PDB file of N, CA, C and O in Angstrom:
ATOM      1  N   UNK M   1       0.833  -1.174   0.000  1.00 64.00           N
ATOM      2  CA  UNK M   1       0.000   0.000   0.000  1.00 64.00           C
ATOM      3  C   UNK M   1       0.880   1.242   0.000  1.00 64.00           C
ATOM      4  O   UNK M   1       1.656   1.560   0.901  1.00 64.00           O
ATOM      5  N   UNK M   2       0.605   2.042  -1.379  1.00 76.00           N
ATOM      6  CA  UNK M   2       1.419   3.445  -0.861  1.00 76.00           C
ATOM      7  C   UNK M   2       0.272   4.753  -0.837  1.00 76.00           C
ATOM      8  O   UNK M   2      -0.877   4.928  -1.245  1.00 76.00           O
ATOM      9  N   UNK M   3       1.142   5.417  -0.228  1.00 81.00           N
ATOM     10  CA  UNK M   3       0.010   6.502   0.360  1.00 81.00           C
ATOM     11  C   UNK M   3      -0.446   6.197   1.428  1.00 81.00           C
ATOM     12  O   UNK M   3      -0.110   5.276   2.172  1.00 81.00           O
ATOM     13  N   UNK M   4      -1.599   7.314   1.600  1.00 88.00           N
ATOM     14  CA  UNK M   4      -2.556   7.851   2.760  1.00 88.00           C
ATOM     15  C   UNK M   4      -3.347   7.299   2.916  1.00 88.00           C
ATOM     16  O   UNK M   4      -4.075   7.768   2.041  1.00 88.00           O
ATOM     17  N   UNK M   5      -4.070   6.359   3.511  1.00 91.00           N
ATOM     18  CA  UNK M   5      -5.510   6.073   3.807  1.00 91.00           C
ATOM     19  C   UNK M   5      -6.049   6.010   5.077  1.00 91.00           C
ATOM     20  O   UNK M   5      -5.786   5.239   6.000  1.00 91.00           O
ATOM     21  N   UNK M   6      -7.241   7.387   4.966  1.00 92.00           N
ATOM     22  CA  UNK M   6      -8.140   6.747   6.656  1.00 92.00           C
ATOM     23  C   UNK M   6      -8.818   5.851   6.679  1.00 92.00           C
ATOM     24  O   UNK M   6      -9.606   5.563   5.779  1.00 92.00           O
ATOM     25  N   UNK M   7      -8.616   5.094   7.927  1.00 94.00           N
ATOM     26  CA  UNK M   7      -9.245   4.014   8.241  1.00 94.00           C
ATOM     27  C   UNK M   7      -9.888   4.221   9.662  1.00 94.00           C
ATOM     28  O   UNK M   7      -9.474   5.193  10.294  1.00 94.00           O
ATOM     29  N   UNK M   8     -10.933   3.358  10.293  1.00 95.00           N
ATOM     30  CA  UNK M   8     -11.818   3.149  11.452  1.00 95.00           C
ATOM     31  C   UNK M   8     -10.569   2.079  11.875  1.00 95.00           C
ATOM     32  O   UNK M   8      -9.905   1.393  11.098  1.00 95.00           O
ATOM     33  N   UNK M   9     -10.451   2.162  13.484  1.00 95.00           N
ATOM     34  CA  UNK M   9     -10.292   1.275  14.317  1.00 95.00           C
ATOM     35  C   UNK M   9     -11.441   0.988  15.133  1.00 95.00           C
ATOM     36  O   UNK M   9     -12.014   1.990  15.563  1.00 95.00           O
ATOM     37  N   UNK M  10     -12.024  -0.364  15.522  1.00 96.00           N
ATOM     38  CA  UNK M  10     -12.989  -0.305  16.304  1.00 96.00           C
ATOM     39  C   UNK M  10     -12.348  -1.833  17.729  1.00 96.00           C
ATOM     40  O   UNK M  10     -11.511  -2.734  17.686  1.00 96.00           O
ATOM     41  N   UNK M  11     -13.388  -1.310  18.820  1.00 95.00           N
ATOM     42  CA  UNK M  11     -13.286  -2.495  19.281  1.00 95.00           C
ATOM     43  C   UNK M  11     -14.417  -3.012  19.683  1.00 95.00           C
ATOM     44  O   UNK M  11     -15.385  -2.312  19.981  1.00 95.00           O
ATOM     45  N   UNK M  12     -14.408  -4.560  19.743  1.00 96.00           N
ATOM     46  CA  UNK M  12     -16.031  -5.133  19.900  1.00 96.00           C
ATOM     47  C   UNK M  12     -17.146  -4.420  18.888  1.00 96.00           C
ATOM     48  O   UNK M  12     -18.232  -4.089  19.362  1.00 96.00           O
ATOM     49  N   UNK M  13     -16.864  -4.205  17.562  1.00 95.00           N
ATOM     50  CA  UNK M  13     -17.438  -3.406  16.811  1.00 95.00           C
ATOM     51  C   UNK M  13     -18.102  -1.801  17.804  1.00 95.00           C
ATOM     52  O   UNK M  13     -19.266  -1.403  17.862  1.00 95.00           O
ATOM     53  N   UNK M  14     -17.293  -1.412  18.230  1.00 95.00           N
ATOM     54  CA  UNK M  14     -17.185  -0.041  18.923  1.00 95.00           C
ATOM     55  C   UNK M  14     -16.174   0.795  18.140  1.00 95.00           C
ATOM     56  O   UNK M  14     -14.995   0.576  17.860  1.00 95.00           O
ATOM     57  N   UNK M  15     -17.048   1.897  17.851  1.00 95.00           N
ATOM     58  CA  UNK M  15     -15.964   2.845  17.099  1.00 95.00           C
ATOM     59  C   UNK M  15     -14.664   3.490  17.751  1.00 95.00           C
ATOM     60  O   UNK M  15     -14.987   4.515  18.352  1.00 95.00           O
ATOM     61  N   UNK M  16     -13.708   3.306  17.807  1.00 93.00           N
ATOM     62  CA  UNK M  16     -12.471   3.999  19.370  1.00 93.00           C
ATOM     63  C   UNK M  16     -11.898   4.670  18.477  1.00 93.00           C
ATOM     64  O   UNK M  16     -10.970   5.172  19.110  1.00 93.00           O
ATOM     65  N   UNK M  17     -11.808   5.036  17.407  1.00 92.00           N
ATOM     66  CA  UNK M  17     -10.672   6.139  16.800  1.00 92.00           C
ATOM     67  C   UNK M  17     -10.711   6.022  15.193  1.00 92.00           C
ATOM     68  O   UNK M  17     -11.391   5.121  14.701  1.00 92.00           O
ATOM     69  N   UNK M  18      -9.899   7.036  14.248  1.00 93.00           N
ATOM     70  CA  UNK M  18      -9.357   6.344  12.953  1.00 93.00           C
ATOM     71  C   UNK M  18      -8.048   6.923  13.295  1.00 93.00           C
ATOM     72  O   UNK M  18      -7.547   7.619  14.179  1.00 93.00           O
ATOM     73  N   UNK M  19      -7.668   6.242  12.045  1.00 91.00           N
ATOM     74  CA  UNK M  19      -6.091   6.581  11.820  1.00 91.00           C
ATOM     75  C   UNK M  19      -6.050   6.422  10.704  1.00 91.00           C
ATOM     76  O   UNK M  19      -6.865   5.813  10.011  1.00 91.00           O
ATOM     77  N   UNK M  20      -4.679   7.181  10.249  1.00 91.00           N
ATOM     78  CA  UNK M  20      -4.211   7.077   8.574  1.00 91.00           C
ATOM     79  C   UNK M  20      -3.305   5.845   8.343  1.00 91.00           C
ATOM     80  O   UNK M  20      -2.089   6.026   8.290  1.00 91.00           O
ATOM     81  N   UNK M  21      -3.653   5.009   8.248  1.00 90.00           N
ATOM     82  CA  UNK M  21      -2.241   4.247   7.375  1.00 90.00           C
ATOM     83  C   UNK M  21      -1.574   4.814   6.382  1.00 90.00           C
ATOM     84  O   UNK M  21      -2.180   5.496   5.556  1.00 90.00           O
ATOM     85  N   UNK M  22      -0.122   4.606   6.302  1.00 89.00           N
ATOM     86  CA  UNK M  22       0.507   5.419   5.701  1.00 89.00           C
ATOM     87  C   UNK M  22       1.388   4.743   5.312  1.00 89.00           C
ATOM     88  O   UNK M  22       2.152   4.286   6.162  1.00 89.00           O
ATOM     89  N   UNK M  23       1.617   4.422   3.868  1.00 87.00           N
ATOM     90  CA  UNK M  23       2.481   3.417   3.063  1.00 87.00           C
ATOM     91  C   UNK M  23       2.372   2.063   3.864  1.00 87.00           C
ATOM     92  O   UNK M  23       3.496   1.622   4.103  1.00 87.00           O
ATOM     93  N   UNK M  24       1.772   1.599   4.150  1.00 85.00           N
ATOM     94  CA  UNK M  24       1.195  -0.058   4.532  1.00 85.00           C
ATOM     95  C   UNK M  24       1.325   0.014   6.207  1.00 85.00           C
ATOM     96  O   UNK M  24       1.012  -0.976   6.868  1.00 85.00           O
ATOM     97  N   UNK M  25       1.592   0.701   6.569  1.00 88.00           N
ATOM     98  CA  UNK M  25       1.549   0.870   8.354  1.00 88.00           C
ATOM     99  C   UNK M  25       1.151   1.893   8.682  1.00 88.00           C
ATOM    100  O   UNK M  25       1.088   3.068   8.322  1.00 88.00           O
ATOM    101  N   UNK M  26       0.693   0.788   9.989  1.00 87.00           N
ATOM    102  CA  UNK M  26      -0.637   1.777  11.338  1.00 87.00           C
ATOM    103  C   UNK M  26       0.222   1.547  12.467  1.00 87.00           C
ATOM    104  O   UNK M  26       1.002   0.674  12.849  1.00 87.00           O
ATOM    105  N   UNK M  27      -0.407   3.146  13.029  1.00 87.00           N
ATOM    106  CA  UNK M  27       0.046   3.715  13.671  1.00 87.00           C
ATOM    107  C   UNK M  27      -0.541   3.725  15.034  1.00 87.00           C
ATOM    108  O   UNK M  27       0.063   4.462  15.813  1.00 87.00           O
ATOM    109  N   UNK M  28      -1.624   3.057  15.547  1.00 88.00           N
ATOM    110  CA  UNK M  28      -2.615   3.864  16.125  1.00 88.00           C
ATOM    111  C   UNK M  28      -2.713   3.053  17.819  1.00 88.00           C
ATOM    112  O   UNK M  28      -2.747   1.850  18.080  1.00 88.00           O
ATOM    113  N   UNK M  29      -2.735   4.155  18.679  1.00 87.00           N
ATOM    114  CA  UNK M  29      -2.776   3.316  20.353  1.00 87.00           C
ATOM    115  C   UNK M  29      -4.312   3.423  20.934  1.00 87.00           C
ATOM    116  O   UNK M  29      -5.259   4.209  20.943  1.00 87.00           O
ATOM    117  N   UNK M  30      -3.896   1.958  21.475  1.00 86.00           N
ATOM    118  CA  UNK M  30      -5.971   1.523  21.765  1.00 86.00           C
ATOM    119  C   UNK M  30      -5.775   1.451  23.237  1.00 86.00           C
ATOM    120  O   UNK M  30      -5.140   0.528  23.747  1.00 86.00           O
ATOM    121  N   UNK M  31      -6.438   2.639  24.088  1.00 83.00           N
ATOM    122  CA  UNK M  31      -6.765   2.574  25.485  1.00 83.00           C
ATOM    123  C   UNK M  31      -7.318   1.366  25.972  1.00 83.00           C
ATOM    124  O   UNK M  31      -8.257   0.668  25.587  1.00 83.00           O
ATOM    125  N   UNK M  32      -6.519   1.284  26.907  1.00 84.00           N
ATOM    126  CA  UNK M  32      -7.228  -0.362  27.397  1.00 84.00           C
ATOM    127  C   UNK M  32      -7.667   0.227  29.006  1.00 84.00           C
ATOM    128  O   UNK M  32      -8.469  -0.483  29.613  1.00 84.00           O
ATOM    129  N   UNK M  33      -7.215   1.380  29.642  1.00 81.00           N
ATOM    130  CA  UNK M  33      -6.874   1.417  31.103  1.00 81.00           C
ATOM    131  C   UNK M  33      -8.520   1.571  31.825  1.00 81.00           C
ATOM    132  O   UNK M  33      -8.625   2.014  32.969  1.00 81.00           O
ATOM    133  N   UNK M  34      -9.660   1.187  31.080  1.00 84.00           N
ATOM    134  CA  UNK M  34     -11.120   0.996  31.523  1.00 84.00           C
ATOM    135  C   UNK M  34     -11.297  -0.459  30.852  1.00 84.00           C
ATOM    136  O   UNK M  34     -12.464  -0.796  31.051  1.00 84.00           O
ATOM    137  N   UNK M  35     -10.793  -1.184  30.333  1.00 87.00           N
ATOM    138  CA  UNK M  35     -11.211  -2.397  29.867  1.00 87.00           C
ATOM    139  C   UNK M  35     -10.950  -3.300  30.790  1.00 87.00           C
ATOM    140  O   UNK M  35      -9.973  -2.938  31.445  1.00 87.00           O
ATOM    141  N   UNK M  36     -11.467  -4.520  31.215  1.00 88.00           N
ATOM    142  CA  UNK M  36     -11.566  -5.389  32.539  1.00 88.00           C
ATOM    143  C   UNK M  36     -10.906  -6.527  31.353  1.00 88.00           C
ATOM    144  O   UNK M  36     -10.727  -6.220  30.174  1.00 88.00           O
ATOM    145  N   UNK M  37     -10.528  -8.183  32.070  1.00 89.00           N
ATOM    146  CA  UNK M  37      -9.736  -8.849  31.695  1.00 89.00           C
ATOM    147  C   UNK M  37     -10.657  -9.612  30.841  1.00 89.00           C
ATOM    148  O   UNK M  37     -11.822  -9.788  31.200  1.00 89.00           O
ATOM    149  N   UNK M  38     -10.262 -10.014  29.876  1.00 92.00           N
ATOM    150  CA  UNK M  38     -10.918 -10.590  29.107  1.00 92.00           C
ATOM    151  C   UNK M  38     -10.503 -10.778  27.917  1.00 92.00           C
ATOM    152  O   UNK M  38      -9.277 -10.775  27.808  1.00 92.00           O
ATOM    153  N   UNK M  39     -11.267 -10.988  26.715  1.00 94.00           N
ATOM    154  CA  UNK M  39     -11.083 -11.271  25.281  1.00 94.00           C
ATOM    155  C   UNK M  39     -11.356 -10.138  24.412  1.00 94.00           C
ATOM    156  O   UNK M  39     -12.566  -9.937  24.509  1.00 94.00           O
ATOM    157  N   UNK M  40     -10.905  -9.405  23.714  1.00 95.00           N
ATOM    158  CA  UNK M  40     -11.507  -8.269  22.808  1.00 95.00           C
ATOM    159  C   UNK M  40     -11.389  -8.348  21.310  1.00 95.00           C
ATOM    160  O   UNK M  40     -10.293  -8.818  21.005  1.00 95.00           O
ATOM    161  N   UNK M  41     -12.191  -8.029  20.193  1.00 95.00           N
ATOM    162  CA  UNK M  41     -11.665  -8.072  18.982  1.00 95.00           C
ATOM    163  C   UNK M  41     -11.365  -6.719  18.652  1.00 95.00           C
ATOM    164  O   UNK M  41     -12.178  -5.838  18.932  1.00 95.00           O
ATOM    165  N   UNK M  42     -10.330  -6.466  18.108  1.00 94.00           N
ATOM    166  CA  UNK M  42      -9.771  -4.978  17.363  1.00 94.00           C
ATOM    167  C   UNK M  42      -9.668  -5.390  16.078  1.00 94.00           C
ATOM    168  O   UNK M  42      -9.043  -6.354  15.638  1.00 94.00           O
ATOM    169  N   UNK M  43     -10.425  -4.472  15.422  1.00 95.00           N
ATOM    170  CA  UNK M  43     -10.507  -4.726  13.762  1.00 95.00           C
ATOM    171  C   UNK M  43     -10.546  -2.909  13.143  1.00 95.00           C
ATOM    172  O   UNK M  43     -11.211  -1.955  13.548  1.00 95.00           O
ATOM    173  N   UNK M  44      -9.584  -3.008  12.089  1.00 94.00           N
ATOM    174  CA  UNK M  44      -9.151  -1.743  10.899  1.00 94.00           C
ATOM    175  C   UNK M  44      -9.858  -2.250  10.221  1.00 94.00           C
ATOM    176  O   UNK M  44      -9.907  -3.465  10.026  1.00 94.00           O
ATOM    177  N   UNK M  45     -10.793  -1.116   9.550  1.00 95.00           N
ATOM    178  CA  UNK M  45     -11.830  -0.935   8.545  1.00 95.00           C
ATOM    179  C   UNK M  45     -11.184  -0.067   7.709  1.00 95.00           C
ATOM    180  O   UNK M  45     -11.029   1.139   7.901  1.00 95.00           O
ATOM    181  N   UNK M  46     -10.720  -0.879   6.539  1.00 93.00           N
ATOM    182  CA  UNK M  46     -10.277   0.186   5.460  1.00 93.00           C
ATOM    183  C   UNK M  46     -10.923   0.634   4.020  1.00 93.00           C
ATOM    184  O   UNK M  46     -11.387  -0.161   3.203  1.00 93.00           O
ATOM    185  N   UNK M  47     -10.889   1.461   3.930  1.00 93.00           N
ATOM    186  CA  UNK M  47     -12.366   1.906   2.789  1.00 93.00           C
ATOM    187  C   UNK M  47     -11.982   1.413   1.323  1.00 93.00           C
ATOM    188  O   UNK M  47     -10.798   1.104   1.197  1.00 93.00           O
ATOM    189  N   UNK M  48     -12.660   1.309   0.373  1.00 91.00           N
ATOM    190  CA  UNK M  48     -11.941   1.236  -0.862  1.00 91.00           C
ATOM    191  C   UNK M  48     -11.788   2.870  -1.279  1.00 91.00           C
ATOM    192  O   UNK M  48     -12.455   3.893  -1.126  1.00 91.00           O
ATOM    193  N   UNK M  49     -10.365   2.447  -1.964  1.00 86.00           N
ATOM    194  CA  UNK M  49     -10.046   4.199  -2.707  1.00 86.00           C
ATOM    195  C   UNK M  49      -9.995   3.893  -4.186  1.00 86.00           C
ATOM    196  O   UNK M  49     -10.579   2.977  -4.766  1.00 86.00           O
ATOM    197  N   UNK M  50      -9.228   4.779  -4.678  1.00 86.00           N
ATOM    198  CA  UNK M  50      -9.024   5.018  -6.464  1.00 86.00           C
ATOM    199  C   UNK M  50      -8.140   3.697  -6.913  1.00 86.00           C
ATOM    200  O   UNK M  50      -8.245   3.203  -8.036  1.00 86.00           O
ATOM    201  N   UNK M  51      -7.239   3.183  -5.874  1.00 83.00           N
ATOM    202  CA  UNK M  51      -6.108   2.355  -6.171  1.00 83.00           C
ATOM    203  C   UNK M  51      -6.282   0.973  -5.513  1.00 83.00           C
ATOM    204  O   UNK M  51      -5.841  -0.061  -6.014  1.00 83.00           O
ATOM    205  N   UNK M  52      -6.889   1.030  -4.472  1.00 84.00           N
ATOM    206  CA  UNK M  52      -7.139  -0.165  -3.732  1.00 84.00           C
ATOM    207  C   UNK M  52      -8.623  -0.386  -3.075  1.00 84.00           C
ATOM    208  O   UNK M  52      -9.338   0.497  -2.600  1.00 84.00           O
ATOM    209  N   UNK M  53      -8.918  -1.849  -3.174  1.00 91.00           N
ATOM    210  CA  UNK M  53      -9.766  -2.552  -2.687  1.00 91.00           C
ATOM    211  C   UNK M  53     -10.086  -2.268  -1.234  1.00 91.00           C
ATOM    212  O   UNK M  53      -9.171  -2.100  -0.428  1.00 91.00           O
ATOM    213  N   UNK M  54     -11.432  -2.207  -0.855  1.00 93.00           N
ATOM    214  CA  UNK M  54     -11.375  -1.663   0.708  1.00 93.00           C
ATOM    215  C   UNK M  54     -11.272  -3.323   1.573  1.00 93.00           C
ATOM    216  O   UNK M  54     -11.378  -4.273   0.797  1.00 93.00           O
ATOM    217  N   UNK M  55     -11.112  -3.624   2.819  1.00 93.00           N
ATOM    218  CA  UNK M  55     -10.734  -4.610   3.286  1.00 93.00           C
ATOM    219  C   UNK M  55     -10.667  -4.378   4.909  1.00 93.00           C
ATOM    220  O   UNK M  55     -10.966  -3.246   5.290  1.00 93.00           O
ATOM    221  N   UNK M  56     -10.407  -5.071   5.616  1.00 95.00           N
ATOM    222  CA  UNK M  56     -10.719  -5.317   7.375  1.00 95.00           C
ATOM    223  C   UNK M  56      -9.574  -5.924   7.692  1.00 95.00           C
ATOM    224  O   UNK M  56      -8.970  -6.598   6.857  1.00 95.00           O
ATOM    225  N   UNK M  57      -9.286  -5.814   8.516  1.00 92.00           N
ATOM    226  CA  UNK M  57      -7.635  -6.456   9.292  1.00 92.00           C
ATOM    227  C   UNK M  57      -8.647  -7.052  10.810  1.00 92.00           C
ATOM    228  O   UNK M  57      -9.555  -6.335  11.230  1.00 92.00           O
ATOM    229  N   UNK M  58      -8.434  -7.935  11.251  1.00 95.00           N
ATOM    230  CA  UNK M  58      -8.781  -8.137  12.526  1.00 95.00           C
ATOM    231  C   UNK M  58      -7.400  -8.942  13.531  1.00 95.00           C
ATOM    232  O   UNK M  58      -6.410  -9.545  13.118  1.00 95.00           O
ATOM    233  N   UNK M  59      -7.772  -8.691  14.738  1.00 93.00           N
ATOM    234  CA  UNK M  59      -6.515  -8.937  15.312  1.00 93.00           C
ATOM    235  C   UNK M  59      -7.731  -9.288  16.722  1.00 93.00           C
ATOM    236  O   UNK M  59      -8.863  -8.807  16.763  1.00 93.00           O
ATOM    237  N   UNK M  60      -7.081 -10.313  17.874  1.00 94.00           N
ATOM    238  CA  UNK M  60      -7.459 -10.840  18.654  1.00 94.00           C
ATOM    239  C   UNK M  60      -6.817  -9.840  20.386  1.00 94.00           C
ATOM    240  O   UNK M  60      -5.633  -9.506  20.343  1.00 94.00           O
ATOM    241  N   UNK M  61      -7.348  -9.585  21.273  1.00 92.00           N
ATOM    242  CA  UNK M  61      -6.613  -8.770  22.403  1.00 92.00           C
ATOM    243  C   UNK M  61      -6.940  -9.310  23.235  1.00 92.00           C
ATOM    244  O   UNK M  61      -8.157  -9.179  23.363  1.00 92.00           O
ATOM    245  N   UNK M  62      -6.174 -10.384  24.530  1.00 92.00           N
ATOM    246  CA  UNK M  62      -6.160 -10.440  25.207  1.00 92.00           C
ATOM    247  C   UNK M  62      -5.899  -9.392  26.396  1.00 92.00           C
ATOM    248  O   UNK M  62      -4.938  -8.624  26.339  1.00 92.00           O
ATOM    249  N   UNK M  63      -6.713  -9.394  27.371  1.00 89.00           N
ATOM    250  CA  UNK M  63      -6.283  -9.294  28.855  1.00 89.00           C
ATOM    251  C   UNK M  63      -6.365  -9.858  29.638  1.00 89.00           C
ATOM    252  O   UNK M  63      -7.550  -9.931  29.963  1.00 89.00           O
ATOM    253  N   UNK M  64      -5.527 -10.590  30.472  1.00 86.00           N
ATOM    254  CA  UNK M  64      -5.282 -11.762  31.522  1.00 86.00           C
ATOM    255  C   UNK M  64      -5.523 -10.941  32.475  1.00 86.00           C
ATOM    256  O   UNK M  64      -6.744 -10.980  32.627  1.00 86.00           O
ATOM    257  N   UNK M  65      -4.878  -9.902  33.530  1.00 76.00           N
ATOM    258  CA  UNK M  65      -4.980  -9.097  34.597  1.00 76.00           C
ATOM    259  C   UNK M  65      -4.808  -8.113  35.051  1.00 76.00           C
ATOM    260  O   UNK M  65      -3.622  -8.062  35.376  1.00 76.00           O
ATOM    261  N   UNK M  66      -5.433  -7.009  35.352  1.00 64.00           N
ATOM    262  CA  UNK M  66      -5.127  -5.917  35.542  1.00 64.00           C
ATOM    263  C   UNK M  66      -4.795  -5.616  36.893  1.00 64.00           C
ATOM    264  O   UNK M  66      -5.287  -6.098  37.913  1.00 64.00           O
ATOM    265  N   UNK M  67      -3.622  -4.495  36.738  1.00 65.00           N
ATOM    266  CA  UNK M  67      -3.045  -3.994  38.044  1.00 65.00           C
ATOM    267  C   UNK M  67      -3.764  -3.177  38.132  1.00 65.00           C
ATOM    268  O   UNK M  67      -4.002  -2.439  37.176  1.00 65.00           O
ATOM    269  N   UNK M  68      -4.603  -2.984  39.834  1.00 61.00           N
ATOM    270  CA  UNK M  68      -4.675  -1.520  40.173  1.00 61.00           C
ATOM    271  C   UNK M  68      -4.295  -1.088  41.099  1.00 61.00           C
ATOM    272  O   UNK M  68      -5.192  -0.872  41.914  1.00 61.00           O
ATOM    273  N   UNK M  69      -3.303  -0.822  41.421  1.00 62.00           N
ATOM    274  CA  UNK M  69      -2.391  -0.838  42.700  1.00 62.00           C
ATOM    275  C   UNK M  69      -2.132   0.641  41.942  1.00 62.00           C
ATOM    276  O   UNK M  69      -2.240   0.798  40.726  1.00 62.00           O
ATOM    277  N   UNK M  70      -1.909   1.283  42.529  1.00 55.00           N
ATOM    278  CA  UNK M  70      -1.372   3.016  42.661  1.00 55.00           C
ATOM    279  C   UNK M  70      -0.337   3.207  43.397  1.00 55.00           C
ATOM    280  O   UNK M  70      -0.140   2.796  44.541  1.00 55.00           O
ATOM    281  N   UNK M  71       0.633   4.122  42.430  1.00 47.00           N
ATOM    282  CA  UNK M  71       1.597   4.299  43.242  1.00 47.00           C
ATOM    283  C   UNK M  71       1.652   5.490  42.913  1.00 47.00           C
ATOM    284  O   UNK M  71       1.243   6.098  41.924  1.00 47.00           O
ATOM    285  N   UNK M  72       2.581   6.004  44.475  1.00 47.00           N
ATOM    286  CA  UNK M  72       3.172   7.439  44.411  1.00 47.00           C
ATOM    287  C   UNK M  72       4.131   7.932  43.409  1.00 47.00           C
ATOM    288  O   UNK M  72       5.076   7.421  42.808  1.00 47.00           O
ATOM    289  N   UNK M  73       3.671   8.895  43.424  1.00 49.00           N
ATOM    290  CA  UNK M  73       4.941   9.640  42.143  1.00 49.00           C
ATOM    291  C   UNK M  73       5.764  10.677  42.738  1.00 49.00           C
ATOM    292  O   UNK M  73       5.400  11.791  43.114  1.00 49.00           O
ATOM    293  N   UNK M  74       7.141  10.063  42.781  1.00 47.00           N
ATOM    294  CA  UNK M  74       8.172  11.368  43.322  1.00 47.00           C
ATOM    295  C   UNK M  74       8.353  12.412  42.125  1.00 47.00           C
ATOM    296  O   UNK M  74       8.070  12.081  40.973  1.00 47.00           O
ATOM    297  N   UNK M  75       8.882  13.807  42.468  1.00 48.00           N
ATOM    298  CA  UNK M  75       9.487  14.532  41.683  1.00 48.00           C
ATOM    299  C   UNK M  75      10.824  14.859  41.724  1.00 48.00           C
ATOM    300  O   UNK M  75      11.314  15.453  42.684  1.00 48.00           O
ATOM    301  N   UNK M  76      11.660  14.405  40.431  1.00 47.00           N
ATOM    302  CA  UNK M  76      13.044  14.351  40.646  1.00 47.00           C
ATOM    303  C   UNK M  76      13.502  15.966  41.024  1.00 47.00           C
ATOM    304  O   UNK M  76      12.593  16.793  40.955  1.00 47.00           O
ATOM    305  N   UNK M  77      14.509  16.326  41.317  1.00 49.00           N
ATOM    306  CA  UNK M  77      15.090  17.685  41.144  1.00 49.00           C
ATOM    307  C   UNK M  77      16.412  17.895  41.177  1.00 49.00           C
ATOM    308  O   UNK M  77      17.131  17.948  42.174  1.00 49.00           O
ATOM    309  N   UNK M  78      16.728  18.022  39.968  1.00 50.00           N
ATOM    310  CA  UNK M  78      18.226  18.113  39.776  1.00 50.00           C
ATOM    311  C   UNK M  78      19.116  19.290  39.663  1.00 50.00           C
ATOM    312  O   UNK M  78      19.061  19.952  38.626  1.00 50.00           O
ATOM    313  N   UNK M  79      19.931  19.628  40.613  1.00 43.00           N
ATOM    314  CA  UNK M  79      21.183  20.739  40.930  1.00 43.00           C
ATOM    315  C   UNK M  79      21.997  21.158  40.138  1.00 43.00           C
ATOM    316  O   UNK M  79      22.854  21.963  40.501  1.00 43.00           O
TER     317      UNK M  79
END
């Protein structure tokens, strides 16, 4: 793929963002830090353009366990 194309990211057929692919790679970060452990599908919806066929990428997301433990945050300060 060369060039620009927007595409939908979704999850669980939930719309979460687009992004451009750009010469055959994506770019794009999927918030997980409200998602509980489980199984998710993430699928790129890519449109057809002038040059290419439109098409779907799907990909599988596990989460085994989430930390929620909080921690303190120091502030460095350097002399």
């Amino acid at each position: 793929m060369k060039g620009e194309i927007l595409s939908t990211v979704k999850l669980n057929d939930k719309n979460i963002t687009t992004t451009i692919i750009k010469d055959g790679i994506v770019d794009v970060v999927i918030p997980t830090d409200s998602l509980s452990a489980g199984e998710y599908i993430i699928t790129i919806e890519i449109p057809e353009t002038q040059n290419y066929n439109n098409g779907i990428i799907t990909q599988k997301l596990t989460i085994n366990k989430r930390d929620i433990q909080k921690y303190k945050h120091y502030q460095t300060v350097l002399f």
